[in-house]
PDB file of C-alpha atoms in Angstrom:
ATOM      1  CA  UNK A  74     -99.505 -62.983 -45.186  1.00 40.00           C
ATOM      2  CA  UNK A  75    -100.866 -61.249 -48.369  1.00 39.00           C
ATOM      3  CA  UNK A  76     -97.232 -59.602 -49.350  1.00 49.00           C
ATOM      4  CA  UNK A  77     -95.571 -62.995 -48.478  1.00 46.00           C
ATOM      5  CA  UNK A  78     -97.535 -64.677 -50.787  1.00 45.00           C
ATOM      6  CA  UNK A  79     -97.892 -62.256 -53.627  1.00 50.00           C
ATOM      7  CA  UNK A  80     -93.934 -61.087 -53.750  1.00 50.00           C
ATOM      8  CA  UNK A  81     -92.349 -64.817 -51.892  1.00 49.00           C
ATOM      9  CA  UNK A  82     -90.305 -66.899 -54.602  1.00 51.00           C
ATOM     10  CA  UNK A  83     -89.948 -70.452 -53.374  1.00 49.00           C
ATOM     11  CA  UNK A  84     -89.810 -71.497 -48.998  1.00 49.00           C
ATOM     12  CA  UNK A  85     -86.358 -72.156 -48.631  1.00 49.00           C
ATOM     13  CA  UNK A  86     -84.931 -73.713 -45.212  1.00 47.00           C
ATOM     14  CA  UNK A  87     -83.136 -70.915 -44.638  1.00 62.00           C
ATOM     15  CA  UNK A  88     -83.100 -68.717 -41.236  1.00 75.00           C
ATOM     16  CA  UNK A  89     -86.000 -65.536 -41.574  1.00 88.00           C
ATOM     17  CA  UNK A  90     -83.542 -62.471 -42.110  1.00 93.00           C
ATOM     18  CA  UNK A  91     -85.554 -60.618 -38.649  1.00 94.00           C
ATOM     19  CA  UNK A  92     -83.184 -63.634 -36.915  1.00 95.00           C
ATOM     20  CA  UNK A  93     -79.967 -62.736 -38.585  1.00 96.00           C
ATOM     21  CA  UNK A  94     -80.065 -59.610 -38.427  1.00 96.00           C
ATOM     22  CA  UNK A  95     -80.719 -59.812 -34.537  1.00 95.00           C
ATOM     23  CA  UNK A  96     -77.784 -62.064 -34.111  1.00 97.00           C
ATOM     24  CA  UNK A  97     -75.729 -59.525 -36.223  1.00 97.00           C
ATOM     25  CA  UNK A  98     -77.205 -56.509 -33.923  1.00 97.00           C
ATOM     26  CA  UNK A  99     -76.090 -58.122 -30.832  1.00 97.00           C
ATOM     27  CA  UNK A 100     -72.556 -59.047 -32.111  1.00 98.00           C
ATOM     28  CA  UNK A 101     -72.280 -54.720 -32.985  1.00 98.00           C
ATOM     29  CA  UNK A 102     -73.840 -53.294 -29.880  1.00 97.00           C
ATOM     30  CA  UNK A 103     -72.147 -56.376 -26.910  1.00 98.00           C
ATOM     31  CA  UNK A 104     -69.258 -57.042 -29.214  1.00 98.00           C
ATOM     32  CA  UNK A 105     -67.455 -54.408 -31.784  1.00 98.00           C
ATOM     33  CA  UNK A 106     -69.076 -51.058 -30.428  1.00 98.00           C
ATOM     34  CA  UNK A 107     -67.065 -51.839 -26.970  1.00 98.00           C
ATOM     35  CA  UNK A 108     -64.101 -52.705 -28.727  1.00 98.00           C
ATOM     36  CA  UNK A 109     -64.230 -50.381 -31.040  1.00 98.00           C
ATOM     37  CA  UNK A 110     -64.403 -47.694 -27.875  1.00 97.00           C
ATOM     38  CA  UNK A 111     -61.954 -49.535 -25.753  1.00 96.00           C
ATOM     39  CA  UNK A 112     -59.563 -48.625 -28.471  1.00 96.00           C
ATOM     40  CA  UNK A 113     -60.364 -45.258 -28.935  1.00 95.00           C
ATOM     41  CA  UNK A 114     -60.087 -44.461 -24.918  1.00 92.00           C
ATOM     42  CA  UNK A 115     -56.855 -46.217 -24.826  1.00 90.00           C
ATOM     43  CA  UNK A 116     -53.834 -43.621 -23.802  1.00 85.00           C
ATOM     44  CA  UNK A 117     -51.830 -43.946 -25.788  1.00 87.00           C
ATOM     45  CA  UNK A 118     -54.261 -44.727 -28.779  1.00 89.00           C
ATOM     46  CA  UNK A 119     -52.242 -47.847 -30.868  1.00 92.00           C
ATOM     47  CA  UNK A 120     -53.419 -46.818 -34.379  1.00 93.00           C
ATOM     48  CA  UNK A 121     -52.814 -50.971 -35.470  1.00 95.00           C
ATOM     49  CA  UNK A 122     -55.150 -51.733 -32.496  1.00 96.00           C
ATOM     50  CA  UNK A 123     -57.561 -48.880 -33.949  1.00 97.00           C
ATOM     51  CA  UNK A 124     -57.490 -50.005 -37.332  1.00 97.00           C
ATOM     52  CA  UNK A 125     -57.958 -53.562 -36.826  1.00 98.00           C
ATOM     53  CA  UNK A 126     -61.578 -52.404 -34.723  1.00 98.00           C
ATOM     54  CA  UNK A 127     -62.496 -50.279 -37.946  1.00 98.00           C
ATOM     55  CA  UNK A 128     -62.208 -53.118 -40.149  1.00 98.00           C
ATOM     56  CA  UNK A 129     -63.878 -55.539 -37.819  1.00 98.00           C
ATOM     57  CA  UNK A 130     -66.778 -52.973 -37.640  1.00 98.00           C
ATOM     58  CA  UNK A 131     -66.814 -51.850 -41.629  1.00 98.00           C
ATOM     59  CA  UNK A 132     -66.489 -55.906 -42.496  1.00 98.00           C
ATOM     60  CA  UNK A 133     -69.510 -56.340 -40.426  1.00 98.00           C
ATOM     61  CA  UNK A 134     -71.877 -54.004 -42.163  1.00 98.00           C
ATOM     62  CA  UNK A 135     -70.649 -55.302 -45.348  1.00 97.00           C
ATOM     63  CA  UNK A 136     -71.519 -58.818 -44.172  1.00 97.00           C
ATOM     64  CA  UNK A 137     -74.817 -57.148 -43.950  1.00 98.00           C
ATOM     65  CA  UNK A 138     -75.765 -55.756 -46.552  1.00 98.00           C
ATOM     66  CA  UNK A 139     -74.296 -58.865 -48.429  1.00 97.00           C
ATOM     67  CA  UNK A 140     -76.838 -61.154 -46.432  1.00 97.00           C
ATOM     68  CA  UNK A 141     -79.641 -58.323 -47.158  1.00 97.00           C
ATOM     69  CA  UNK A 142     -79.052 -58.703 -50.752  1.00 97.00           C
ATOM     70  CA  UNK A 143     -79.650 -62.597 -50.325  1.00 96.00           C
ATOM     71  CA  UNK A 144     -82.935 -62.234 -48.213  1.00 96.00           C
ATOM     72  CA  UNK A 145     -83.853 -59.856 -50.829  1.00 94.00           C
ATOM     73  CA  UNK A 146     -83.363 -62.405 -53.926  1.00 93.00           C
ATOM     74  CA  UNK A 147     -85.158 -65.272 -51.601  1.00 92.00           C
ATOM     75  CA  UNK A 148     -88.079 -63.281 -50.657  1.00 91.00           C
ATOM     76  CA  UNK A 149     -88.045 -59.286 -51.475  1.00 91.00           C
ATOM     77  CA  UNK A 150     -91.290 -58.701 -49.398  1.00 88.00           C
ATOM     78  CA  UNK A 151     -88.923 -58.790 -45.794  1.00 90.00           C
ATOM     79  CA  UNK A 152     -86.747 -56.396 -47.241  1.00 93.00           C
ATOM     80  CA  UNK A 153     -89.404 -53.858 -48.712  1.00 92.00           C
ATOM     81  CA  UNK A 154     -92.001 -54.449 -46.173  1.00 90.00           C
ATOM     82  CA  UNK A 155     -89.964 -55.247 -42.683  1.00 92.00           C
ATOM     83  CA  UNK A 156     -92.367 -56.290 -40.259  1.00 89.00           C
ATOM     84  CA  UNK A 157     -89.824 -57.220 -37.712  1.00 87.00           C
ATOM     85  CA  UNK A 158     -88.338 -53.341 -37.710  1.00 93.00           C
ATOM     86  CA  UNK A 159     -89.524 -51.801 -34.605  1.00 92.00           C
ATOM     87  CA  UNK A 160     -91.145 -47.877 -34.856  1.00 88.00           C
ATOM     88  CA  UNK A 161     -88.086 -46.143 -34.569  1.00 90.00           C
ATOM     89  CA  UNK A 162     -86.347 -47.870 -37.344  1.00 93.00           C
ATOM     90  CA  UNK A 163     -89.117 -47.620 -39.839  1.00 92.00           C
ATOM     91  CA  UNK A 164     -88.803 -44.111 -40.350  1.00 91.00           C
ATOM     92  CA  UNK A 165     -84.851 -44.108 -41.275  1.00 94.00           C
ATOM     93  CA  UNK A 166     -85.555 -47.186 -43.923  1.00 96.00           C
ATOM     94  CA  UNK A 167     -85.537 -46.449 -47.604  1.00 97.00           C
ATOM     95  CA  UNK A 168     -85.619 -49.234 -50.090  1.00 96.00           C
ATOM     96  CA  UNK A 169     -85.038 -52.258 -47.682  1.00 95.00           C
ATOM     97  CA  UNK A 170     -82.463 -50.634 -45.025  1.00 97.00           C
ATOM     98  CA  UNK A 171     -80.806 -47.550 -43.505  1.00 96.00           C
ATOM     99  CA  UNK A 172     -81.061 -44.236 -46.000  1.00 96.00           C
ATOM    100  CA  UNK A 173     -77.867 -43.281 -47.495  1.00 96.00           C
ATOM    101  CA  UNK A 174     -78.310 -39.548 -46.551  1.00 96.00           C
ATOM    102  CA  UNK A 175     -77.650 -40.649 -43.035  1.00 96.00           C
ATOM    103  CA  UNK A 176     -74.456 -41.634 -43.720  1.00 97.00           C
ATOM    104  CA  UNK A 177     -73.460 -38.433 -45.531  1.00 96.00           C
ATOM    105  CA  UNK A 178     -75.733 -36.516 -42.586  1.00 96.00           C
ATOM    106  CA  UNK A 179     -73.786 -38.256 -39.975  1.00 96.00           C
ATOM    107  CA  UNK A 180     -70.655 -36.973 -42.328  1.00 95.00           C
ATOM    108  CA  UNK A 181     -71.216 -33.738 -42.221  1.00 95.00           C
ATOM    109  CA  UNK A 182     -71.891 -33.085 -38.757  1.00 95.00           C
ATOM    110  CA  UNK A 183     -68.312 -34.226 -37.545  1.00 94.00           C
ATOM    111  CA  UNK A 184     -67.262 -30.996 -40.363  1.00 92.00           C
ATOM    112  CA  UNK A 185     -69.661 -28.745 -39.197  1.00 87.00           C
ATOM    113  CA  UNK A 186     -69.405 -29.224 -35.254  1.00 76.00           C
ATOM    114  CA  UNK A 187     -65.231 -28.708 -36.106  1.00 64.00           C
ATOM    115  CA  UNK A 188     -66.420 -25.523 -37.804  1.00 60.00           C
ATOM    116  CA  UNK A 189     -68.296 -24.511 -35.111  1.00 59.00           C
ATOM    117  CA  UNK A 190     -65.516 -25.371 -32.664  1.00 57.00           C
ATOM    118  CA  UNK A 191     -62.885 -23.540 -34.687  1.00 55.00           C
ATOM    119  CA  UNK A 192     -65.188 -20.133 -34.488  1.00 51.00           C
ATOM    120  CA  UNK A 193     -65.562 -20.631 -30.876  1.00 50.00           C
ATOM    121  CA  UNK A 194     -61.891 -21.204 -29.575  1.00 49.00           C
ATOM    122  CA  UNK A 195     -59.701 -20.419 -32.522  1.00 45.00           C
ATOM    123  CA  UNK A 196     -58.510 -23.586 -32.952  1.00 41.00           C
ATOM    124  CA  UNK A 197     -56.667 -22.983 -29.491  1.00 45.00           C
ATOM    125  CA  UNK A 198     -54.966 -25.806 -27.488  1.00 42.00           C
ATOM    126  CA  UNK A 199     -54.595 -25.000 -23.551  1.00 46.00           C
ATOM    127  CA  UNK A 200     -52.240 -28.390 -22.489  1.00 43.00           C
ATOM    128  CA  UNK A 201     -52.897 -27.330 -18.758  1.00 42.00           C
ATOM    129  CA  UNK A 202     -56.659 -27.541 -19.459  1.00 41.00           C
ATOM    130  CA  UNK A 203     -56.739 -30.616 -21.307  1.00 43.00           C
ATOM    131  CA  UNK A 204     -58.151 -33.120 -18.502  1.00 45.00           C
ATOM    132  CA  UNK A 205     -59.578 -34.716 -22.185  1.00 44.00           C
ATOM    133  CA  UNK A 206     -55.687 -35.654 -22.821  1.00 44.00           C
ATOM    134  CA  UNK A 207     -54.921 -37.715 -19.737  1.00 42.00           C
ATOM    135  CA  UNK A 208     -58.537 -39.740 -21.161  1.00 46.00           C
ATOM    136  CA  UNK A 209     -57.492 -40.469 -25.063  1.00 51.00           C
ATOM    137  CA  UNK A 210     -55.073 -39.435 -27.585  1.00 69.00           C
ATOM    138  CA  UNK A 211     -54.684 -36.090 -29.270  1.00 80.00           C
ATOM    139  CA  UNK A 212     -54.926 -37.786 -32.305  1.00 83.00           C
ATOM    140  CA  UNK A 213     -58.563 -38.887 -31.683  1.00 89.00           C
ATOM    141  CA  UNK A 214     -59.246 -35.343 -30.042  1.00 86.00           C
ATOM    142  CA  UNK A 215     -57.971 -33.429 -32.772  1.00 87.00           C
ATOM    143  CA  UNK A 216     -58.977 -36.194 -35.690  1.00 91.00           C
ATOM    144  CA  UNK A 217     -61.971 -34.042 -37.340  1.00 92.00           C
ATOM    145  CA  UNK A 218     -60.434 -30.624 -36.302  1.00 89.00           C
ATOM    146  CA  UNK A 219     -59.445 -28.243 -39.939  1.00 84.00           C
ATOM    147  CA  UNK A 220     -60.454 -31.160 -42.608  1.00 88.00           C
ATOM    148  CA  UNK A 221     -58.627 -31.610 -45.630  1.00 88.00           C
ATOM    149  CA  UNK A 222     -59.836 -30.198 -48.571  1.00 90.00           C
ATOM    150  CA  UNK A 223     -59.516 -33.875 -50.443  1.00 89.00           C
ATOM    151  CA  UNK A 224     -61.947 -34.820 -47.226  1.00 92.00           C
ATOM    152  CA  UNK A 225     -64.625 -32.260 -47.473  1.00 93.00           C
ATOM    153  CA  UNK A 226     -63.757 -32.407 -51.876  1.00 94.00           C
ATOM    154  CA  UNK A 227     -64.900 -36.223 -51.918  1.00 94.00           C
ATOM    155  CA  UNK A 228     -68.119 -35.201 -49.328  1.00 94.00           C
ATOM    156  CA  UNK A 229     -69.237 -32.906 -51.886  1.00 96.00           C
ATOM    157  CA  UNK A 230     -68.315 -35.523 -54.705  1.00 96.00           C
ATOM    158  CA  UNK A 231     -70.012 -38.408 -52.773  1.00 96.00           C
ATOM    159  CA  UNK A 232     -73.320 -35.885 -52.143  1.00 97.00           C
ATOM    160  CA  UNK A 233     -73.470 -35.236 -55.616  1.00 97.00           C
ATOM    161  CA  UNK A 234     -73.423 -38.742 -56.574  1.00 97.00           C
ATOM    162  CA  UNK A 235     -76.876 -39.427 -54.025  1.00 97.00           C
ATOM    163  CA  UNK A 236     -78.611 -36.629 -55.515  1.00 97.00           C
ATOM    164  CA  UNK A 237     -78.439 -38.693 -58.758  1.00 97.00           C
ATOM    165  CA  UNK A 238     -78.921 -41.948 -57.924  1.00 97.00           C
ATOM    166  CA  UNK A 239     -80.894 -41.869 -55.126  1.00 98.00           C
ATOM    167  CA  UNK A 240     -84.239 -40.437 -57.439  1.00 97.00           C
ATOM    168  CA  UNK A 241     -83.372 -42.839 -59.892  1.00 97.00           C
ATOM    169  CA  UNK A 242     -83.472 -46.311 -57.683  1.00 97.00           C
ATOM    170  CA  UNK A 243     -86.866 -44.620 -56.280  1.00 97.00           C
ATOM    171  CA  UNK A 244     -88.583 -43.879 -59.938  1.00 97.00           C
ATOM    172  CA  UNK A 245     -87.234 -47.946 -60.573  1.00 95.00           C
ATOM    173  CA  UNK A 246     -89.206 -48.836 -57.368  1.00 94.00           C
ATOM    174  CA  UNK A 247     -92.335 -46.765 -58.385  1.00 93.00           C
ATOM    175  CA  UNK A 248     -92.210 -47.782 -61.893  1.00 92.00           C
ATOM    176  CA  UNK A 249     -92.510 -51.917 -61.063  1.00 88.00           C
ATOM    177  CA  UNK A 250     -94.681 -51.331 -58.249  1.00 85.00           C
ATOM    178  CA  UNK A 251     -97.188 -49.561 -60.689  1.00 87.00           C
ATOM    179  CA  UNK A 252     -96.551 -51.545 -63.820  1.00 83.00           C
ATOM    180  CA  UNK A 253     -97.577 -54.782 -61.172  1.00 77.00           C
ATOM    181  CA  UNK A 254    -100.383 -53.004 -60.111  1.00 76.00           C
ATOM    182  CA  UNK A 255    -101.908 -52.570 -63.805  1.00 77.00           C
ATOM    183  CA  UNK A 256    -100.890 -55.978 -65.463  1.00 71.00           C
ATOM    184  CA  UNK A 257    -102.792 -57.214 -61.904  1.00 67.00           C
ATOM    185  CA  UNK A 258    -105.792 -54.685 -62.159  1.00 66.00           C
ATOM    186  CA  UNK A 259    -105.891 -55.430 -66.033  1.00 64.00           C
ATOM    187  CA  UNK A 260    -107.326 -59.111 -65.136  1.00 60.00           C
ATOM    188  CA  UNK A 261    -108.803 -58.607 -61.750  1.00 61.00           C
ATOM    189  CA  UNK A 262    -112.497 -59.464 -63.570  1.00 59.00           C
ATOM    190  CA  UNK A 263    -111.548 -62.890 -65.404  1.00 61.00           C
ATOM    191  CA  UNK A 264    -111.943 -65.788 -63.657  1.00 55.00           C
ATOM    192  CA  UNK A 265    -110.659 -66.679 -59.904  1.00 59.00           C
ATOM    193  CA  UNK A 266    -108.322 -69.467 -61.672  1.00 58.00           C
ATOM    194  CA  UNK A 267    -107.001 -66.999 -64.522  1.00 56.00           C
ATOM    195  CA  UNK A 268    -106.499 -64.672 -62.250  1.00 58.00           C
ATOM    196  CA  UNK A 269    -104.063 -66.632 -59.999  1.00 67.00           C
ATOM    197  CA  UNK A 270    -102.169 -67.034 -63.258  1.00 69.00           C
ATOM    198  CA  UNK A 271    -101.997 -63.356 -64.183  1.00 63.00           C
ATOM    199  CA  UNK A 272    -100.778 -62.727 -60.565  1.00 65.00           C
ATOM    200  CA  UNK A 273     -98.086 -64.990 -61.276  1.00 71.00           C
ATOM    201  CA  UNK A 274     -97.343 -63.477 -64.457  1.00 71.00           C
ATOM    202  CA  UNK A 275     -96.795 -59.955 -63.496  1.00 67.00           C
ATOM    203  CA  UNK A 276     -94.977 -60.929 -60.382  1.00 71.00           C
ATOM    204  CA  UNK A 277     -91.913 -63.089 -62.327  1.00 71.00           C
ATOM    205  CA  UNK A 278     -91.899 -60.090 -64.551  1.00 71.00           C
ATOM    206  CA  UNK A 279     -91.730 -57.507 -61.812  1.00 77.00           C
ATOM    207  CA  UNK A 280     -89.880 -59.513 -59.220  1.00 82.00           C
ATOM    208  CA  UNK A 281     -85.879 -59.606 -60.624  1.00 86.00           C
ATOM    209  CA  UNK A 282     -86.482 -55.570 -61.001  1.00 89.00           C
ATOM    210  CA  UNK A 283     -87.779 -55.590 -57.209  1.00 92.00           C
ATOM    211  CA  UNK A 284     -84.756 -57.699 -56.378  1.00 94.00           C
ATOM    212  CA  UNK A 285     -82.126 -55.307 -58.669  1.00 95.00           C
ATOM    213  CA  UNK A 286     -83.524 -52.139 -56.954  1.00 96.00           C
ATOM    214  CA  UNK A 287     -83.447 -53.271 -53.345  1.00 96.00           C
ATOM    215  CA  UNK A 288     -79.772 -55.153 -54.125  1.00 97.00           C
ATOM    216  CA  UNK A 289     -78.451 -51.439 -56.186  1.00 98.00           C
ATOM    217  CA  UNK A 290     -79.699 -49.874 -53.244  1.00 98.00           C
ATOM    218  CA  UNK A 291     -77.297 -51.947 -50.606  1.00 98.00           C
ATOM    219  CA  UNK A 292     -74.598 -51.240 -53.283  1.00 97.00           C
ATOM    220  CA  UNK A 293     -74.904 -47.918 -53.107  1.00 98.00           C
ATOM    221  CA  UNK A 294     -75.013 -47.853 -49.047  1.00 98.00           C
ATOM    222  CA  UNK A 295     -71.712 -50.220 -48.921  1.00 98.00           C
ATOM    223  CA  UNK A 296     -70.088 -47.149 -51.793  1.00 97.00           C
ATOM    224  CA  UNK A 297     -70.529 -44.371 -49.295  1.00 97.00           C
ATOM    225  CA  UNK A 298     -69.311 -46.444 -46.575  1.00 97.00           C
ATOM    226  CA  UNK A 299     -66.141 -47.829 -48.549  1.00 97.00           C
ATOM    227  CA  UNK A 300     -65.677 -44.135 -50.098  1.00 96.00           C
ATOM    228  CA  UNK A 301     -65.840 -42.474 -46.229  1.00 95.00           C
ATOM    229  CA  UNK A 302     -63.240 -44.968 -45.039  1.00 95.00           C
ATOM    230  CA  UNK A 303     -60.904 -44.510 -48.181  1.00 94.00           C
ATOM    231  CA  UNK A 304     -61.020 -40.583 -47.447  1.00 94.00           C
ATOM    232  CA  UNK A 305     -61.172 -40.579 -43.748  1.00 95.00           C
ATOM    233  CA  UNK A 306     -58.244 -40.873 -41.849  1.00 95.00           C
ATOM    234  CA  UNK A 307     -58.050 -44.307 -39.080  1.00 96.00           C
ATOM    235  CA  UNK A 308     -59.283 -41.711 -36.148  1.00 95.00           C
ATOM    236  CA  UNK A 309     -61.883 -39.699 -38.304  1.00 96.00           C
ATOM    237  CA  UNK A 310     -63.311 -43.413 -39.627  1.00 97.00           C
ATOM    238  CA  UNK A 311     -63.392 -44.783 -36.165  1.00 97.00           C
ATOM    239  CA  UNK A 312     -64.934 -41.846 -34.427  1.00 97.00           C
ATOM    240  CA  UNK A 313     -67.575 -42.213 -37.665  1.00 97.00           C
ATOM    241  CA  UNK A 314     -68.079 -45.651 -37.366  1.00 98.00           C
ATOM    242  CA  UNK A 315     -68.820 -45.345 -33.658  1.00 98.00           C
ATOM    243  CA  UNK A 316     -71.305 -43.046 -33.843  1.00 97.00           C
ATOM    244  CA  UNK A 317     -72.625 -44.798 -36.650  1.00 98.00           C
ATOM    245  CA  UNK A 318     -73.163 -47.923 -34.650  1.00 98.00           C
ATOM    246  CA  UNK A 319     -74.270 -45.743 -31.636  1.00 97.00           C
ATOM    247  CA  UNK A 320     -76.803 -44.555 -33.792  1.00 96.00           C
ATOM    248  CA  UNK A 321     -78.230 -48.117 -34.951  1.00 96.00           C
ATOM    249  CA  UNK A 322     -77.694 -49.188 -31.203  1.00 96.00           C
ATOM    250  CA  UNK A 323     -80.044 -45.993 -29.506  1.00 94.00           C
ATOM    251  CA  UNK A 324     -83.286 -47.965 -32.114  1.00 93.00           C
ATOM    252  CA  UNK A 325     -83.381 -50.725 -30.054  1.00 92.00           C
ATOM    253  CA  UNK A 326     -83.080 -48.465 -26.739  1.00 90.00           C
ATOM    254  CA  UNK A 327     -86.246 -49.972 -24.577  1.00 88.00           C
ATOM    255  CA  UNK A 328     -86.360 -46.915 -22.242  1.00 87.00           C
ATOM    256  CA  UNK A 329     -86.693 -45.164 -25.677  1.00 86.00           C
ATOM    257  CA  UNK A 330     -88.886 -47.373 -26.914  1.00 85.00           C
ATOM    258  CA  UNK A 331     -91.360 -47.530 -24.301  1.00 84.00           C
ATOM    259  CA  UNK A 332     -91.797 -43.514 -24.333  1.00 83.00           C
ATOM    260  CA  UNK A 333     -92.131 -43.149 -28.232  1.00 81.00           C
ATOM    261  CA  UNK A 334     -94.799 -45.731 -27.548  1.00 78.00           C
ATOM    262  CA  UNK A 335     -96.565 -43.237 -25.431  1.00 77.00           C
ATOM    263  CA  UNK A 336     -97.019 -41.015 -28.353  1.00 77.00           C
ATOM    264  CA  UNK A 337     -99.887 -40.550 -29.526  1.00 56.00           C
ATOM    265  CA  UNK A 338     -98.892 -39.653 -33.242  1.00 55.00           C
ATOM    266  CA  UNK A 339     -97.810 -42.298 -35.219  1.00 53.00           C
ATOM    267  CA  UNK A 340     -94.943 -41.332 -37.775  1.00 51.00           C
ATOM    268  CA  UNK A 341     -95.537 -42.603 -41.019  1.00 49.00           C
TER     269      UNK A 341
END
C-alpha cells in the first residue's frame, strides 16, 4: 500500500500488469514453447517453419517488455517492487525484469558445452550411432557445434557492452532512490500537511528518472535479444530461445515451487 501510494501516478482503468503478464506467460509456456519444439523435432526440420516459431517467440518478448515499459510509466512501484513475482523469480529480477547476464549466461553455455563436446569426441560423427538423427535434423544437432568467430566476436562485444551499462543504470537507480530519500527526510519534521506536499515534490522530481531507468533497462534486455538473433543462425536462435522460455517456464513449476517453499532459508 505504502509504495503504491508514494511512487503511483494517477489510477488508470487499465488491467494490473501481474494480469498481463500471466496471460502473456500462458500464451509462451501452452502456446509458442510447443510450437516452437514441434518445429525443432520435425524430420526433416523446414527452416521457413523454424523461422516463423523464432519470430513468433522473439515478437512476444518484445511485446513484453514494450507493455513493461508502459506499466512502468503508469505506476513504476509494480515494476521495481513486484509483489505478484513468486520466490523463484525474485532472485533473477534486476531493475523491473529478467537480468541481462542471463541472457549472455544462457549464451555462453550453448559455446562452452560445444567446447566441451568437441574435447570429448573430436568433433566425430558415427551415422550408424546417430539414433538422435532419425529424431531431428542435423542441422539442429550440429547448430552450436565449432561457432563462428563473428558468433563468439559479437558475445564478447555484447559482454563488454553489459559491463558498462549495466553499473551505470544501477548508480541511476541508487542515485534517485537516495536523492528521494533526503529531499523526503529533509522535511520529515514540518508539519503533517507540508509534509504531504514535500512528498509530492520529491516524487514528480524523482519519478520520470525512476521511469527512464526501469524503461533503459527493458531497452537494453530487448538489444541483447535482437543482437543474439542477428548473430545466431535460425537453429542456434531457436535452440536459444527454447531454452530461454524453458527457463522462464521451470519459475512457475508448482512441484518446484512447493519444495523451495520447504526451505527454510529465504534468498534475498
Amino acid at each position: 500500500m505504502f509504495k503504491s501510494a508514494l511512487f503511483g501516478r494517477k489510477k488508470t482503468t487499465t488491467r494490473p500488469f501481474a494480469d498481463f503478464y500471466n496471460d502473456w506467460f500462458t500464451t509462451l509456456a501452452t502456446t509458442l514453447l510447443p510450437q516452437l519444439r514441434r518445429a525443432l523435432s520435425s524430420f526433416p526440420v523446414s527452416p521457413t517453419v523454424l523461422s516463423t516459431e523464432v519470430d513468433a517467440v522473439y515478437n512476444h518478448f518484445h511485446a513484453y517488455y514494450a507493455a513493461l515499459d508502459q506499466a512502468a510509466a503508469a505506476d513504476v512501484a509494480q515494476c521495481l517492487y513486484p509483489e505478484w513475482r513468486n520466490s523463484l523469480e525474485k532472485p533473477f529480477l534486476w531493475l523491473g525484469d529478467l537480468h541481462p547476464y542471463l541472457f549472455t549466461n544462457l549464451l555462453r553455455s550453448f559455446l562452452e558445452d560445444q567446447e566441451s563436446s568437441q574435447d570429448d569426441d573430436e568433433f566425430e560423427y558415427d551415422v550408424t550411432s546417430t539414433k538422435e538423427s532419425l529424431d531431428t535434423s542435423w542441422h539442429v544437432a550440429a547448430a552450436w557445434r565449432s561457432p563462428s568467430k563473428a558468433l563468439t566476436a559479437r558475445v564478447d562485444q555484447i559482454e563488454c557492452g553489459l559491463r558498462l551499462m549495466v553499473p551505470a543504470l544501477a548508480a541511476r537507480a541508487r542515485y534517485a532512490q537516495a536523492k528521494l530519500v533526503s529531499n523526503v527526510g529533509a522535511e520529515w519534521g514540518r508539519k503533517e500537511g507540508v509534509v504531504k506536499a514535500a512528498v509530492a515534490e520529491a516524487m514528480a522530481a524523482e519519478m520520470e528518472e525512476l521511469v527512464g531507468v526501469v524503461v533503459d533497462a527493458n531497452r537494453l534486455r530487448r538489444s541483447v535479444l535482437a543482437d543474439v538473433l542477428s548473430v545466431t543462425s535460425v537453429y542456434q536462435a531457436a535452440l536459444f530461445l527454447e531454452a530461454l522460455a524453458q527457463f522462464l517456464v521451470g519459475f512457475r513449476d508448482e512441484k518446484l515451487l512447493r519444495e523451495f517453499g520447504k526451505c527454510g532459508k529465504a534468498i534475498n
